[in-house]
XYZ file of C-alpha atoms in Angstrom:
326
model
C 0.000 0.000 0.000
C 1.104 3.537 -0.773
C -1.009 6.413 0.557
C -1.212 9.899 -0.915
C -1.890 12.505 1.783
C -3.136 15.779 0.356
C -2.315 18.733 2.592
C 0.440 16.527 3.994
C 2.671 19.408 5.104
C -0.089 21.110 7.074
C -0.589 21.046 10.832
C -2.889 18.016 10.797
C -1.494 16.542 7.584
C 2.057 16.298 8.886
C 0.848 14.520 12.017
C -1.084 12.057 9.866
C 1.898 11.540 7.545
C 4.240 10.850 10.447
C 1.832 8.545 12.242
C 1.239 6.481 9.129
C 4.912 6.337 8.169
C 5.928 5.326 11.702
C 3.341 2.543 11.534
C 5.031 1.172 8.417
C 2.799 2.641 5.719
C 4.363 4.079 2.563
C 3.358 7.738 2.327
C 3.574 10.487 -0.301
C 2.560 14.051 0.596
C 0.934 16.565 -1.743
C 0.816 20.188 -0.614
C 0.843 23.582 -2.316
C 2.624 25.029 0.775
C 0.189 27.946 0.977
C -0.068 27.154 4.691
C 1.912 23.926 4.928
C 5.575 23.795 5.984
C 7.886 21.396 4.175
C 10.156 20.892 7.197
C 7.288 19.289 9.111
C 7.740 16.180 6.989
C 10.472 13.778 8.107
C 13.137 12.547 5.753
C 11.852 9.692 3.645
C 8.384 11.093 2.909
C 8.353 12.523 -0.630
C 6.647 15.900 -1.044
C 4.990 16.843 -4.307
C 4.266 20.549 -4.454
C 0.911 21.158 -6.065
C -2.831 21.508 -5.670
C -5.736 19.080 -5.717
C -7.240 21.400 -8.336
C -4.535 20.317 -10.804
C -5.997 17.219 -12.419
C -3.024 16.466 -14.662
C -0.622 16.658 -11.731
C -2.832 14.350 -9.689
C -2.963 11.761 -12.458
C 0.824 11.862 -12.761
C 1.389 11.535 -9.004
C -1.069 8.651 -8.645
C 0.657 6.791 -11.480
C 4.311 7.567 -10.704
C 3.999 6.635 -7.030
C 1.640 3.685 -7.592
C -0.851 5.154 -5.109
C -3.353 2.648 -3.708
C -5.134 4.866 -1.165
C -5.760 8.568 -0.558
C -6.187 10.589 2.639
C -7.632 13.948 1.599
C -6.982 16.777 4.049
C -6.212 19.696 1.726
C -8.882 22.376 2.174
C -9.504 25.895 3.322
C -10.917 25.809 6.846
C -11.595 29.237 8.364
C -15.261 29.748 9.112
C -15.140 33.556 9.021
C -13.154 33.605 5.803
C -15.672 31.226 4.223
C -18.487 33.682 4.979
C -16.544 36.462 3.237
C -15.297 34.272 0.353
C -17.882 31.539 -0.246
C -17.093 31.008 -3.935
C -13.421 30.473 -3.138
C -14.337 27.878 -0.511
C -16.639 25.987 -2.840
C -14.091 26.123 -5.649
C -11.182 24.859 -3.542
C -12.922 22.528 -1.089
C -15.536 21.017 -3.383
C -13.922 21.620 -6.769
C -10.569 20.298 -5.595
C -12.237 17.203 -4.138
C -14.146 16.566 -7.372
C -10.940 16.839 -9.405
C -9.156 14.477 -7.029
C -11.964 11.913 -7.088
C -11.995 11.943 -10.883
C -8.253 11.199 -10.931
C -8.654 8.541 -8.230
C -11.419 6.771 -10.147
C -9.452 6.880 -13.410
C -6.336 5.494 -11.701
C -8.260 2.609 -10.151
C -7.559 3.681 -6.562
C -10.157 2.041 -4.332
C -9.514 3.456 -0.842
C -10.320 7.028 0.210
C -10.318 8.764 3.613
C -11.931 12.219 3.739
C -11.248 14.948 6.280
C -14.648 16.292 7.321
C -15.719 18.413 10.276
C -18.211 18.746 13.099
C -19.159 21.993 11.336
C -21.531 19.868 9.228
C -23.874 19.624 12.233
C -24.389 23.331 12.795
C -26.045 24.043 16.139
C -27.916 20.904 17.273
C -29.682 20.975 20.632
C -28.437 17.601 21.903
C -26.210 16.457 24.753
C -23.978 14.305 22.539
C -23.791 14.688 18.763
C -24.070 11.306 17.040
C -23.487 10.594 13.379
C -27.241 10.422 12.755
C -27.816 13.873 14.271
C -29.332 16.001 11.475
C -26.783 18.133 9.630
C -27.494 21.859 9.267
C -24.179 23.678 8.667
C -24.126 27.373 9.521
C -21.239 28.529 7.332
C -20.024 28.005 3.768
C -17.094 26.076 5.264
C -19.458 23.607 6.931
C -21.519 23.410 3.749
C -18.444 22.480 1.704
C -17.590 19.709 4.138
C -21.097 18.260 4.026
C -21.168 18.554 0.240
C -17.758 16.878 0.210
C -19.131 13.922 2.174
C -21.997 13.541 -0.291
C -19.559 13.662 -3.195
C -17.196 11.130 -1.617
C -20.023 8.666 -1.004
C -21.493 9.151 -4.492
C -18.108 8.629 -6.160
C -17.532 5.609 -3.961
C -20.780 4.009 -5.078
C -20.197 4.870 -8.738
C -16.610 3.651 -8.941
C -16.320 0.973 -6.266
C -14.227 3.130 -3.930
C -14.397 2.243 -0.223
C -14.551 5.419 1.840
C -14.298 6.736 5.392
C -15.334 10.289 6.338
C -13.935 11.573 9.645
C -15.847 14.403 11.304
C -13.290 16.203 13.481
C -14.281 18.142 16.548
C -11.872 20.793 17.981
C -8.249 19.888 17.289
C -5.382 21.031 19.524
C -1.920 20.045 20.716
C 1.177 18.720 18.954
C 3.153 15.482 19.002
C 6.377 17.522 18.832
C 7.019 21.282 19.098
C 8.065 21.582 15.454
C 4.688 20.209 14.363
C 2.629 22.717 16.335
C -0.109 24.787 14.742
C 1.427 28.061 13.541
C -1.919 29.606 12.638
C -3.949 31.738 15.039
C -7.423 30.554 14.100
C -8.248 28.053 16.868
C -8.926 28.864 20.501
C -5.686 27.575 22.077
C -3.269 29.535 19.841
C -5.640 32.511 19.983
C -5.329 32.589 23.781
C -1.543 32.117 23.549
C -1.348 35.016 21.098
C -3.305 37.366 23.339
C -1.192 36.520 26.379
C 2.065 36.856 24.438
C 1.046 40.348 23.340
C 0.162 41.317 26.890
C -3.563 41.304 26.239
C -6.400 39.571 28.039
C -7.845 36.370 26.544
C -11.324 36.894 25.171
C -14.435 34.888 26.035
C -17.364 35.470 23.701
C -20.444 35.252 25.897
C -20.838 33.995 29.468
C -24.628 33.734 29.538
C -25.141 30.431 27.723
C -27.231 27.647 29.326
C -24.096 25.774 30.449
C -22.634 25.187 33.938
C -20.395 28.285 33.873
C -22.223 30.236 31.176
C -19.546 29.771 28.465
C -19.681 27.536 25.419
C -18.779 23.875 25.862
C -16.699 22.062 23.255
C -15.103 18.673 22.626
C -11.321 18.907 22.146
C -9.240 16.215 20.457
C -5.435 15.929 20.549
C -3.985 16.066 17.041
C -1.979 12.909 17.764
C -5.203 11.047 18.568
C -6.665 12.443 15.359
C -3.655 11.186 13.391
C -4.128 7.738 14.908
C -7.777 7.832 13.836
C -6.641 8.360 10.234
C -4.289 5.417 10.555
C -7.149 3.287 11.911
C -9.368 4.352 9.005
C -6.635 3.543 6.482
C -6.047 0.145 8.075
C -9.788 -0.587 7.962
C -9.779 0.019 4.227
C -6.557 -1.947 3.745
C -8.143 -4.896 5.523
C -10.828 -5.009 2.875
C -13.747 -3.086 4.380
C -16.093 -1.953 1.620
C -18.826 0.638 1.344
C -18.791 3.930 3.209
C -18.366 4.871 6.856
C -18.801 8.252 8.542
C -17.632 8.704 12.140
C -17.096 11.451 14.688
C -13.586 12.003 16.029
C -13.784 13.452 19.527
C -13.481 12.560 23.199
C -17.166 12.658 24.223
C -16.151 15.048 27.004
C -17.158 18.684 27.157
C -14.797 21.449 28.275
C -16.057 25.003 28.653
C -14.239 27.984 27.214
C -13.655 29.323 30.715
C -12.227 25.974 31.861
C -9.888 25.963 28.872
C -8.726 29.541 29.479
C -8.086 28.675 33.150
C -6.037 25.640 32.096
C -3.991 27.782 29.698
C -3.271 30.154 32.583
C -2.020 27.264 34.715
C 0.210 25.882 31.955
C 1.686 29.219 30.861
C 1.864 30.818 34.297
C 0.161 33.887 32.857
C -3.039 34.472 34.812
C -4.246 37.633 33.094
C -8.023 37.664 33.718
C -10.150 36.921 30.669
C -12.215 39.655 29.065
C -15.851 38.707 28.484
C -17.302 40.113 25.289
C -20.629 39.750 23.486
C -21.652 36.429 22.009
C -20.556 35.685 18.466
C -23.357 34.903 16.004
C -23.774 31.187 15.365
C -21.864 29.826 18.365
C -23.584 26.735 19.748
C -23.882 26.533 23.553
C -22.633 22.933 23.484
C -20.997 20.747 20.821
C -19.705 17.430 22.154
C -19.233 14.254 20.129
C -20.494 10.789 20.658
C -17.383 8.826 19.658
C -18.860 5.372 20.248
C -19.127 4.529 16.545
C -15.437 5.245 15.918
C -14.489 2.906 18.738
C -16.807 0.199 17.453
C -15.943 0.462 13.750
C -12.302 1.584 13.840
C -11.166 0.203 17.183
C -10.076 3.759 17.977
C -10.578 5.994 20.985
C -8.822 9.128 22.195
C -6.028 8.603 24.723
C -4.826 12.125 25.543
C -6.501 14.700 27.768
C -6.960 18.448 27.431
C -4.023 19.285 29.700
C -1.711 17.328 27.405
C -3.144 19.243 24.445
C -2.449 22.611 26.056
C 0.996 21.679 27.384
C 2.167 20.303 24.033
C 0.710 23.267 22.143
C 2.508 25.664 24.512
C 5.844 23.946 23.884
C 5.245 24.417 20.184
C 4.230 28.038 20.653
C 7.454 28.752 22.531
C 9.513 27.171 19.745
C 7.885 29.388 17.147
C 7.676 32.482 19.402
C 10.944 32.640 21.415
C 10.601 34.660 24.595
C 6.835 34.276 24.749
C 7.073 32.771 28.223
C 8.450 36.070 29.474
C 5.558 38.098 28.181
């Protein structure tokens, strides 16, 4: 087996590439390096620079590397940006996926793992979000992920491709400092950034119907997420057919205030948080039921939120020297 990982030099992609390579899988990474970093990939993993929108390149890569399975992570993923640039998100996230699936079908590749998101659910009023919870995405980003799932399943049925769609919840942490998230789009690096600049962390709304009034989320360590991809790939390698869609989370809710307090403990910076108005569209609670992933993939999360924050902080310090003295 040889797996092509699109977006393989990204924050999540590099973790997936390393986890699969360390488990003995042959891996090739494809990344346009618009946000990916080549040095994240260890020696021995080839990197092809290019986009999933480039059909001719994809055909050449699939043939030259004798690809037998694909893990598709390449996508734009900022909710706010998707609201401002919906056509770009549909073009890159859905158009790129369609181009890739066409090349995959033509090359006779029969295994496909798709990076989806809990954003497909929108704002469901349930204690635990299961895979059969109705999907009602609230942003163009979430819409592209749901559309992507539909497309993956349809292509799978049409061309005999076995597929797994993984719906990620909130990803944090790093397996090594050099692999840490360098973007400032998720809550943990956003809090780090505020503290490093001598500013108070922000909490958007403290009047939700939750125990402490702040939003509750399910956080998953990126290393656990990478292992979920490996489990999905192994399921397909072992001959599983059809399609499978599973949540990837811990089934444990952590409030924004609890997370900010934990960041203060880890960093030693206890600047009080600033409470601001609610943001439109934020769900009071979004926590996964991960039972199906354990049953179908034999996977469950092993790392807790403290390990996520501590490992992310080590990565932040590597990329922002002197931040611990802020």
